[in-house]
PDB file of C-alpha atoms in Angstrom:
ATOM      1  CA  LYS R   1      12.923  -5.109 -14.172  1.00 84.00           C
ATOM      2  CA  ASN R   2      12.182  -1.564 -15.907  1.00 82.00           C
ATOM      3  CA  VAL R   3      10.242  -0.424 -12.857  1.00 87.00           C
ATOM      4  CA  SER R   4       9.614   3.361 -13.421  1.00 86.00           C
ATOM      5  CA  PHE R   5       7.079   5.761 -11.525  1.00 87.00           C
ATOM      6  CA  SER R   6       6.838   8.902  -9.601  1.00 87.00           C
ATOM      7  CA  ILE R   7       4.941  10.067  -6.461  1.00 89.00           C
ATOM      8  CA  THR R   8       4.166  13.538  -5.434  1.00 88.00           C
ATOM      9  CA  SER R   9       4.200  15.413  -2.294  1.00 91.00           C
ATOM     10  CA  GLY R  10       1.098  15.069   0.143  1.00 93.00           C
ATOM     11  CA  THR R  11      -0.063  11.402  -1.244  1.00 94.00           C
ATOM     12  CA  ILE R  12      -0.296   8.002  -0.039  1.00 96.00           C
ATOM     13  CA  THR R  13       1.243   5.383  -2.700  1.00 95.00           C
ATOM     14  CA  GLY R  14       0.188   1.477  -2.327  1.00 95.00           C
ATOM     15  CA  ILE R  15       2.496  -0.953  -3.576  1.00 95.00           C
ATOM     16  CA  VAL R  16       0.785  -4.360  -3.934  1.00 93.00           C
ATOM     17  CA  GLY R  17       1.535  -7.790  -5.285  1.00 91.00           C
ATOM     18  CA  ARG R  18       1.505 -11.501  -4.586  1.00 90.00           C
ATOM     19  CA  ASN R  19       4.460 -12.795  -2.337  1.00 91.00           C
ATOM     20  CA  GLY R  20       7.938 -12.900  -3.848  1.00 90.00           C
ATOM     21  CA  ALA R  21       6.766  -9.898  -6.480  1.00 91.00           C
ATOM     22  CA  GLY R  22       9.655  -7.700  -5.402  1.00 92.00           C
ATOM     23  CA  LYS R  23       7.826  -5.324  -3.168  1.00 93.00           C
ATOM     24  CA  THR R  24      10.390  -5.352  -0.237  1.00 93.00           C
ATOM     25  CA  THR R  25      13.340  -5.278  -2.761  1.00 93.00           C
ATOM     26  CA  LEU R  26      11.748  -2.013  -4.468  1.00 93.00           C
ATOM     27  CA  LEU R  27      11.471  -0.131  -1.041  1.00 94.00           C
ATOM     28  CA  ARG R  28      15.008  -1.336  -0.071  1.00 94.00           C
ATOM     29  CA  THR R  29      16.233  -0.051  -3.335  1.00 93.00           C
ATOM     30  CA  MET R  30      14.671   3.225  -3.302  1.00 92.00           C
ATOM     31  CA  MET R  31      16.185   3.731   0.080  1.00 93.00           C
ATOM     32  CA  GLY R  32      19.579   2.832  -1.294  1.00 91.00           C
ATOM     33  CA  ILE R  33      20.149  -0.003   0.837  1.00 92.00           C
ATOM     34  CA  LEU R  34      20.037  -2.275  -2.203  1.00 92.00           C
ATOM     35  CA  LEU R  35      21.834  -1.256  -5.403  1.00 91.00           C
ATOM     36  CA  PRO R  36      19.973  -1.651  -8.709  1.00 88.00           C
ATOM     37  CA  ASP R  37      21.780  -3.544 -11.461  1.00 89.00           C
ATOM     38  CA  SER R  38      20.817  -0.583 -13.816  1.00 88.00           C
ATOM     39  CA  GLY R  39      18.907   2.586 -13.484  1.00 89.00           C
ATOM     40  CA  ASP R  40      18.419   5.300 -10.557  1.00 90.00           C
ATOM     41  CA  VAL R  41      16.437   6.671  -7.926  1.00 90.00           C
ATOM     42  CA  ARG R  42      15.892  10.471  -7.902  1.00 90.00           C
ATOM     43  CA  TYR R  43      14.849  12.618  -5.349  1.00 90.00           C
ATOM     44  CA  GLN R  44      13.880  15.841  -6.701  1.00 89.00           C
ATOM     45  CA  GLY R  45      16.058  15.266  -9.578  1.00 90.00           C
ATOM     46  CA  LYS R  46      19.134  14.061  -7.931  1.00 93.00           C
ATOM     47  CA  SER R  47      20.199  10.549  -7.686  1.00 93.00           C
ATOM     48  CA  ILE R  48      20.593   9.115  -4.202  1.00 93.00           C
ATOM     49  CA  TYR R  49      23.315   7.068  -5.194  1.00 92.00           C
ATOM     50  CA  THR R  50      25.923   9.803  -6.454  1.00 92.00           C
ATOM     51  CA  ASN R  51      24.182  12.498  -4.147  1.00 93.00           C
ATOM     52  CA  PRO R  52      23.774  10.407  -0.747  1.00 91.00           C
ATOM     53  CA  GLU R  53      23.153  13.509   1.176  1.00 92.00           C
ATOM     54  CA  VAL R  54      19.524  13.739  -0.161  1.00 93.00           C
ATOM     55  CA  LYS R  55      18.571  10.583   1.494  1.00 93.00           C
ATOM     56  CA  VAL R  56      18.017  12.598   4.611  1.00 94.00           C
ATOM     57  CA  GLU R  57      14.768  13.292   3.181  1.00 94.00           C
ATOM     58  CA  LEU R  58      13.796   9.750   2.978  1.00 95.00           C
ATOM     59  CA  ILE R  59      13.164   7.220   5.797  1.00 96.00           C
ATOM     60  CA  PHE R  60      12.234   3.709   5.629  1.00 95.00           C
ATOM     61  CA  ILE R  61      10.745   1.364   8.583  1.00 94.00           C
ATOM     62  CA  PRO R  62      11.098  -2.187   7.630  1.00 92.00           C
ATOM     63  CA  ASP R  63       8.576  -5.058   8.421  1.00 89.00           C
ATOM     64  CA  SER R  64      10.689  -6.332  11.331  1.00 83.00           C
ATOM     65  CA  LYS R  65      10.323  -4.289  14.335  1.00 77.00           C
ATOM     66  CA  ASP R  66      13.385  -5.812  15.889  1.00 79.00           C
ATOM     67  CA  LEU R  67      15.683  -2.940  15.244  1.00 77.00           C
ATOM     68  CA  LEU R  68      17.883  -2.028  18.145  1.00 85.00           C
ATOM     69  CA  THR R  69      15.417  -3.335  20.548  1.00 87.00           C
ATOM     70  CA  ASN R  70      17.737  -2.535  23.935  1.00 92.00           C
ATOM     71  CA  TYR R  71      17.290   0.936  22.925  1.00 94.00           C
ATOM     72  CA  THR R  72      14.529   3.374  24.639  1.00 96.00           C
ATOM     73  CA  PRO R  73      12.430   5.578  22.597  1.00 96.00           C
ATOM     74  CA  ARG R  74      14.584   8.346  24.359  1.00 95.00           C
ATOM     75  CA  THR R  75      17.776   6.631  22.987  1.00 95.00           C
ATOM     76  CA  PHE R  76      16.474   6.161  19.674  1.00 94.00           C
ATOM     77  CA  ALA R  77      15.457  10.039  19.579  1.00 95.00           C
ATOM     78  CA  LYS R  78      19.230  10.821  20.344  1.00 95.00           C
ATOM     79  CA  LEU R  79      20.401   8.928  17.436  1.00 95.00           C
ATOM     80  CA  TYR R  80      17.860   9.704  14.989  1.00 95.00           C
ATOM     81  CA  ASP R  81      18.573  13.549  15.818  1.00 95.00           C
ATOM     82  CA  LEU R  82      22.079  12.790  15.001  1.00 95.00           C
ATOM     83  CA  ILE R  83      21.019  11.578  11.563  1.00 93.00           C
ATOM     84  CA  TYR R  84      18.043  13.552  10.748  1.00 95.00           C
ATOM     85  CA  PRO R  85      18.306  17.303  10.825  1.00 94.00           C
ATOM     86  CA  GLU R  86      14.821  18.139  10.992  1.00 95.00           C
ATOM     87  CA  PHE R  87      13.984  15.610  13.673  1.00 96.00           C
ATOM     88  CA  ASP R  88      11.524  17.180  15.990  1.00 96.00           C
ATOM     89  CA  THR R  89      11.961  15.975  19.579  1.00 95.00           C
ATOM     90  CA  ASP R  90       9.027  17.765  20.770  1.00 96.00           C
ATOM     91  CA  ILE R  91       6.457  16.268  18.291  1.00 94.00           C
ATOM     92  CA  PHE R  92       8.183  12.860  19.024  1.00 96.00           C
ATOM     93  CA  GLU R  93       7.422  12.726  22.566  1.00 96.00           C
ATOM     94  CA  LYS R  94       4.280  14.502  22.427  1.00 95.00           C
ATOM     95  CA  ARG R  95       2.996  11.547  19.898  1.00 95.00           C
ATOM     96  CA  LEU R  96       4.362   8.897  22.691  1.00 95.00           C
ATOM     97  CA  GLU R  97       2.408  10.508  25.183  1.00 95.00           C
ATOM     98  CA  GLN R  98      -0.725  10.528  22.885  1.00 93.00           C
ATOM     99  CA  PHE R  99      -0.228   6.779  22.472  1.00 94.00           C
ATOM    100  CA  ASN R 100       0.456   6.116  26.246  1.00 94.00           C
ATOM    101  CA  LEU R 101       4.069   4.758  25.025  1.00 95.00           C
ATOM    102  CA  PRO R 102       6.862   4.697  27.731  1.00 96.00           C
ATOM    103  CA  LEU R 103       9.588   7.540  26.907  1.00 95.00           C
ATOM    104  CA  ASP R 104      12.264   5.163  29.107  1.00 95.00           C
ATOM    105  CA  LYS R 105      11.060   1.467  28.423  1.00 95.00           C
ATOM    106  CA  LYS R 106      13.170  -0.787  26.286  1.00 95.00           C
ATOM    107  CA  ILE R 107      11.700  -1.580  22.975  1.00 94.00           C
ATOM    108  CA  ARG R 108      12.113  -5.219  23.521  1.00 93.00           C
ATOM    109  CA  TYR R 109       9.644  -4.975  26.082  1.00 95.00           C
ATOM    110  CA  PHE R 110       6.890  -3.302  23.837  1.00 94.00           C
ATOM    111  CA  SER R 111       4.113  -5.188  22.369  1.00 93.00           C
ATOM    112  CA  LYS R 112       3.808  -5.704  18.551  1.00 92.00           C
ATOM    113  CA  GLY R 113       1.300  -2.754  18.334  1.00 93.00           C
ATOM    114  CA  MET R 114       3.410  -0.396  20.427  1.00 94.00           C
ATOM    115  CA  LYS R 115       6.386  -1.221  18.229  1.00 94.00           C
ATOM    116  CA  ALA R 116       4.326  -0.525  15.270  1.00 93.00           C
ATOM    117  CA  LEU R 117       3.090   2.590  16.745  1.00 95.00           C
ATOM    118  CA  PHE R 118       6.579   3.858  18.042  1.00 95.00           C
ATOM    119  CA  TYR R 119       8.453   2.969  14.660  1.00 95.00           C
ATOM    120  CA  LEU R 120       5.784   5.257  12.615  1.00 95.00           C
ATOM    121  CA  VAL R 121       6.045   8.195  15.602  1.00 96.00           C
ATOM    122  CA  LEU R 122       9.620   7.882  15.111  1.00 96.00           C
ATOM    123  CA  ALA R 123       9.594   7.928  11.455  1.00 95.00           C
ATOM    124  CA  PHE R 124       7.218  10.873  11.046  1.00 96.00           C
ATOM    125  CA  ALA R 125       9.220  12.709  13.852  1.00 96.00           C
ATOM    126  CA  ALA R 126      12.060  12.584  11.451  1.00 96.00           C
ATOM    127  CA  ARG R 127      10.409  15.146   9.376  1.00 96.00           C
ATOM    128  CA  THR R 128      11.504  13.636   6.149  1.00 95.00           C
ATOM    129  CA  ARG R 129       9.612  14.476   2.848  1.00 94.00           C
ATOM    130  CA  VAL R 130       9.165  10.575   2.156  1.00 95.00           C
ATOM    131  CA  VAL R 131       8.466   7.767   4.444  1.00 97.00           C
ATOM    132  CA  LEU R 132       8.727   4.087   2.992  1.00 97.00           C
ATOM    133  CA  LEU R 133       6.801   1.591   5.090  1.00 96.00           C
ATOM    134  CA  ASP R 134       6.899  -2.204   4.839  1.00 95.00           C
ATOM    135  CA  GLU R 135       3.831  -3.751   6.221  1.00 94.00           C
ATOM    136  CA  PRO R 136       3.096  -1.729   8.881  1.00 93.00           C
ATOM    137  CA  THR R 137       0.208  -3.031  10.172  1.00 91.00           C
ATOM    138  CA  ASP R 138       0.847  -6.704   9.783  1.00 89.00           C
ATOM    139  CA  GLY R 139      -0.461  -8.595  12.673  1.00 87.00           C
ATOM    140  CA  LEU R 140      -1.820  -5.768  14.675  1.00 90.00           C
ATOM    141  CA  ASP R 141      -5.214  -5.899  16.441  1.00 92.00           C
ATOM    142  CA  PRO R 142      -7.911  -3.635  15.417  1.00 92.00           C
ATOM    143  CA  ILE R 143      -7.325  -1.026  17.775  1.00 93.00           C
ATOM    144  CA  TYR R 144      -3.579  -0.658  17.064  1.00 93.00           C
ATOM    145  CA  LYS R 145      -4.240  -1.035  13.310  1.00 93.00           C
ATOM    146  CA  LYS R 146      -6.918   2.082  13.312  1.00 93.00           C
ATOM    147  CA  GLN R 147      -4.332   3.963  15.293  1.00 94.00           C
ATOM    148  CA  CYS R 148      -1.495   3.431  13.047  1.00 94.00           C
ATOM    149  CA  LEU R 149      -3.611   4.321   9.912  1.00 94.00           C
ATOM    150  CA  GLN R 150      -5.042   7.633  11.333  1.00 94.00           C
ATOM    151  CA  LEU R 151      -1.405   8.701  12.155  1.00 95.00           C
ATOM    152  CA  ILE R 152      -0.373   8.052   8.569  1.00 95.00           C
ATOM    153  CA  VAL R 153      -3.476  10.133   7.369  1.00 95.00           C
ATOM    154  CA  GLN R 154      -2.678  12.720   9.853  1.00 94.00           C
ATOM    155  CA  GLU R 155       0.737  13.083   8.978  1.00 94.00           C
ATOM    156  CA  VAL R 156       0.570  13.486   5.276  1.00 95.00           C
ATOM    157  CA  ALA R 157      -2.292  16.232   5.697  1.00 93.00           C
ATOM    158  CA  GLU R 158      -0.148  18.236   8.136  1.00 93.00           C
ATOM    159  CA  GLN R 159       3.287  17.756   6.787  1.00 92.00           C
ATOM    160  CA  ASN R 160       2.712  16.967   3.104  1.00 92.00           C
ATOM    161  CA  THR R 161       4.791  14.245   3.699  1.00 94.00           C
ATOM    162  CA  SER R 162       4.739  11.580   0.937  1.00 95.00           C
ATOM    163  CA  VAL R 163       4.085   8.096   1.930  1.00 97.00           C
ATOM    164  CA  VAL R 164       4.704   4.721   0.225  1.00 96.00           C
ATOM    165  CA  ILE R 165       3.167   1.566   1.846  1.00 96.00           C
ATOM    166  CA  SER R 166       3.887  -1.962   0.711  1.00 94.00           C
ATOM    167  CA  SER R 167       1.104  -4.255   2.134  1.00 91.00           C
ATOM    168  CA  HIS R 168      -1.158  -6.947   1.507  1.00 88.00           C
ATOM    169  CA  ARG R 169      -3.918  -5.487   3.432  1.00 88.00           C
ATOM    170  CA  LEU R 170      -5.943  -4.346   0.567  1.00 89.00           C
ATOM    171  CA  GLU R 171      -8.912  -2.971   2.408  1.00 89.00           C
ATOM    172  CA  GLU R 172      -6.658  -0.747   4.480  1.00 90.00           C
ATOM    173  CA  LEU R 173      -4.864   0.438   1.163  1.00 90.00           C
ATOM    174  CA  GLN R 174      -8.266   1.148  -0.500  1.00 89.00           C
ATOM    175  CA  SER R 175      -9.254   3.503   2.519  1.00 89.00           C
ATOM    176  CA  ILE R 176      -6.063   5.645   2.496  1.00 92.00           C
ATOM    177  CA  CYS R 177      -4.265   5.684  -0.795  1.00 92.00           C
ATOM    178  CA  ASP R 178      -4.131   8.168  -3.382  1.00 91.00           C
ATOM    179  CA  GLN R 179      -2.891   5.595  -5.863  1.00 91.00           C
ATOM    180  CA  VAL R 180      -1.774   1.993  -6.495  1.00 92.00           C
ATOM    181  CA  ILE R 181       1.131   0.275  -7.939  1.00 92.00           C
ATOM    182  CA  PHE R 182       0.887  -3.343  -8.891  1.00 92.00           C
ATOM    183  CA  LEU R 183       3.724  -5.581  -8.945  1.00 92.00           C
ATOM    184  CA  LYS R 184       3.955  -8.600 -10.639  1.00 91.00           C
ATOM    185  CA  ASN R 185       7.391 -10.659 -10.997  1.00 90.00           C
ATOM    186  CA  GLY R 186       9.342  -7.752 -10.373  1.00 90.00           C
ATOM    187  CA  THR R 187       7.770  -5.716 -12.955  1.00 91.00           C
ATOM    188  CA  ILE R 188       5.040  -3.056 -12.805  1.00 91.00           C
ATOM    189  CA  GLU R 189       1.627  -4.623 -14.082  1.00 89.00           C
ATOM    190  CA  TRP R 190      -0.502  -1.590 -13.680  1.00 86.00           C
ATOM    191  CA  VAL R 191      -0.617   1.622 -11.660  1.00 86.00           C
ATOM    192  CA  SER R 192      -3.771   3.549 -10.979  1.00 82.00           C
ATOM    193  CA  ASP R 193      -5.256   6.135  -8.869  1.00 83.00           C
ATOM    194  CA  LEU R 194      -8.576   4.758  -7.225  1.00 77.00           C
ATOM    195  CA  MET R 195     -10.902   7.746  -7.982  1.00 77.00           C
ATOM    196  CA  THR R 196      -9.727   6.442 -11.863  1.00 79.00           C
ATOM    197  CA  VAL R 197     -10.426   2.943 -10.819  1.00 79.00           C
ATOM    198  CA  GLN R 198     -13.880   3.242  -9.836  1.00 75.00           C
ATOM    199  CA  GLU R 199     -15.072   5.494 -12.901  1.00 78.00           C
ATOM    200  CA  ARG R 200     -13.319   2.795 -15.349  1.00 83.00           C
ATOM    201  CA  TYR R 201     -14.589  -0.769 -13.995  1.00 86.00           C
ATOM    202  CA  GLN R 202     -17.823  -2.321 -12.824  1.00 87.00           C
ATOM    203  CA  LYS R 203     -18.434  -5.257 -10.724  1.00 90.00           C
ATOM    204  CA  LEU R 204     -21.181  -7.551 -11.607  1.00 92.00           C
ATOM    205  CA  GLN R 205     -23.065 -10.714 -10.744  1.00 93.00           C
ATOM    206  CA  VAL R 206     -24.644 -12.569 -13.565  1.00 93.00           C
ATOM    207  CA  ALA R 207     -26.383 -15.666 -14.295  1.00 93.00           C
ATOM    208  CA  PHE R 208     -28.255 -17.254 -17.320  1.00 90.00           C
ATOM    209  CA  ASP R 209     -30.223 -19.857 -18.076  1.00 88.00           C
ATOM    210  CA  LYS R 210     -27.618 -22.101 -19.147  1.00 85.00           C
ATOM    211  CA  ASP R 211     -23.628 -20.880 -19.305  1.00 87.00           C
ATOM    212  CA  LEU R 212     -22.371 -17.300 -19.757  1.00 89.00           C
ATOM    213  CA  PRO R 213     -22.294 -16.680 -23.374  1.00 88.00           C
ATOM    214  CA  GLU R 214     -19.116 -17.072 -25.118  1.00 88.00           C
ATOM    215  CA  GLU R 215     -18.864 -13.907 -26.630  1.00 88.00           C
ATOM    216  CA  ILE R 216     -18.858 -12.346 -23.192  1.00 88.00           C
ATOM    217  CA  LYS R 217     -16.373 -14.794 -21.816  1.00 87.00           C
ATOM    218  CA  ARG R 218     -13.859 -14.463 -24.745  1.00 86.00           C
ATOM    219  CA  ASN R 219     -14.368 -10.522 -24.300  1.00 87.00           C
ATOM    220  CA  SER R 220     -10.838  -8.849 -23.359  1.00 84.00           C
ATOM    221  CA  ASN R 221     -12.799  -6.532 -21.121  1.00 86.00           C
ATOM    222  CA  VAL R 222     -14.543  -8.975 -18.902  1.00 89.00           C
ATOM    223  CA  HIS R 223     -12.596 -10.764 -15.981  1.00 88.00           C
ATOM    224  CA  ILE R 224     -14.180 -13.693 -14.146  1.00 90.00           C
ATOM    225  CA  LEU R 225     -13.503 -13.049 -10.648  1.00 90.00           C
ATOM    226  CA  THR R 226     -15.609 -15.956  -9.275  1.00 89.00           C
ATOM    227  CA  ARG R 227     -18.102 -18.825 -10.088  1.00 89.00           C
ATOM    228  CA  SER R 228     -20.398 -20.553  -8.501  1.00 89.00           C
ATOM    229  CA  GLY R 229     -22.548 -22.974 -10.698  1.00 88.00           C
ATOM    230  CA  ARG R 230     -24.415 -20.794 -13.331  1.00 88.00           C
ATOM    231  CA  VAL R 231     -23.581 -17.555 -11.059  1.00 92.00           C
ATOM    232  CA  TYR R 232     -20.687 -15.527 -12.259  1.00 92.00           C
ATOM    233  CA  THR R 233     -19.047 -12.525 -10.743  1.00 92.00           C
ATOM    234  CA  LEU R 234     -17.267 -10.362 -13.186  1.00 92.00           C
ATOM    235  CA  LEU R 235     -14.922  -7.330 -13.259  1.00 90.00           C
ATOM    236  CA  VAL R 236     -16.002  -5.474 -16.406  1.00 89.00           C
ATOM    237  CA  GLU R 237     -13.685  -2.407 -17.793  1.00 85.00           C
ATOM    238  CA  ARG R 238     -15.862   0.458 -19.348  1.00 77.00           C
ATOM    239  CA  LYS R 239     -15.056   0.518 -22.853  1.00 71.00           C
ATOM    240  CA  GLN R 240     -16.596   1.289 -26.101  1.00 60.00           C
ATOM    241  CA  PRO R 241     -18.810  -0.642 -27.268  1.00 69.00           C
ATOM    242  CA  ASP R 242     -20.468  -1.062 -23.700  1.00 79.00           C
ATOM    243  CA  ILE R 243     -19.938  -4.331 -22.072  1.00 82.00           C
ATOM    244  CA  THR R 244     -22.496  -4.030 -19.618  1.00 83.00           C
ATOM    245  CA  GLU R 245     -25.295  -3.270 -22.394  1.00 85.00           C
ATOM    246  CA  GLN R 246     -23.826  -6.352 -24.233  1.00 84.00           C
ATOM    247  CA  ILE R 247     -24.750  -8.469 -21.145  1.00 87.00           C
ATOM    248  CA  LYS R 248     -27.896  -7.086 -20.644  1.00 88.00           C
ATOM    249  CA  ALA R 249     -28.564  -7.587 -24.285  1.00 87.00           C
ATOM    250  CA  SER R 250     -27.954 -11.511 -23.451  1.00 87.00           C
ATOM    251  CA  LYS R 251     -31.061 -11.577 -21.195  1.00 88.00           C
ATOM    252  CA  PRO R 252     -29.398 -12.751 -17.896  1.00 90.00           C
ATOM    253  CA  ILE R 253     -31.758 -14.100 -15.335  1.00 92.00           C
ATOM    254  CA  LEU R 254     -29.814 -12.122 -13.118  1.00 92.00           C
ATOM    255  CA  LEU R 255     -27.823  -8.923 -13.109  1.00 91.00           C
ATOM    256  CA  GLU R 256     -26.424  -6.704 -10.216  1.00 92.00           C
ATOM    257  CA  LEU R 257     -24.149  -4.125  -9.635  1.00 90.00           C
ATOM    258  CA  LEU R 258     -21.548  -4.645  -6.895  1.00 89.00           C
ATOM    259  CA  PRO R 259     -19.456  -2.814  -5.047  1.00 88.00           C
ATOM    260  CA  LEU R 260     -15.679  -2.513  -6.445  1.00 86.00           C
ATOM    261  CA  SER R 261     -12.972  -3.291  -3.900  1.00 87.00           C
ATOM    262  CA  LEU R 262      -8.946  -3.139  -4.616  1.00 86.00           C
ATOM    263  CA  GLU R 263      -9.088  -6.977  -3.876  1.00 87.00           C
ATOM    264  CA  ASP R 264     -11.302  -7.524  -7.075  1.00 86.00           C
ATOM    265  CA  LEU R 265      -8.349  -5.578  -9.116  1.00 85.00           C
ATOM    266  CA  PHE R 266      -5.811  -7.599  -7.125  1.00 86.00           C
ATOM    267  CA  VAL R 267      -6.971 -10.679  -8.645  1.00 83.00           C
ATOM    268  CA  SER R 268      -7.976  -9.700 -12.100  1.00 82.00           C
ATOM    269  CA  LYS R 269      -4.525  -8.064 -12.463  1.00 80.00           C
ATOM    270  CA  LEU R 270      -2.448 -10.698 -10.578  1.00 80.00           C
ATOM    271  CA  GLY R 271      -4.376 -13.717  -9.954  1.00 72.00           C
ATOM    272  CA  GLY R 272      -4.265 -15.289 -13.405  1.00 55.00           C
ATOM    273  CA  GLU R 273      -6.310 -18.059 -14.552  1.00 48.00           C
ATOM    274  CA  ASP R 274      -5.759 -20.593 -11.622  1.00 49.00           C
ATOM    275  CA  SER R 275      -7.140 -17.802  -9.254  1.00 48.00           C
ATOM    276  CA  VAL R 276     -11.035 -18.442 -10.302  1.00 44.00           C
ATOM    277  CA  ARG R 277     -12.867 -20.936  -8.336  1.00 39.00           C
TER     278      ARG R 277
END
């Protein structure tokens, strides 16, 4: 619903939202698998619907890794070489060797982690300008997860590729993304680059002799993340007048600055009142 945003070369964009927010639908629409009721998806100014030839510059890896599982990596390479004119067989085989993935073993016999790595290798070997990934590290053990994230970052840096990732793994997105798009009920709730977030928000833990003062509770720039008795964890938007100074002036018995995470913003932007416990 009225979703509009842009991505630039050599960046990683994260798409986050609660279950059913529309993340997978958005990625499938960007790839042209689904047709929008209205609007357009454009690559370098050209509609992917009226100019389908530009879709060779995009590749989509879904969250399900059960695509053509009777194929071997070698057979996949032959197929994708027919579809993507820039497919690099040499780098494909080099990456398979790097991650100890067999070239002639059917994908159905790969573990979950092996499949995740294989499809990433396949996607980046296609040498498209845009790579769309839906939950690329879901259910992986820490070693495979680290390898997948390192491969994504390495390819973006070396090939100037644009990557869009839909994921619930907020700590992973925080470590690799340049910008994050928050989806809520099929619309964009918020778009921000992560450097700006650190400058714009503070996370505070506060406690008072009695309860949190009403003027702070009612302030629209203060979001209560958690509450345990008289101890509150607050997400504070840095605006004038300075809310932090107002909190200090209220003489709390505890005031501590905490590290800010993407999960804090997720709860603030998408959680609603029922998310506070």
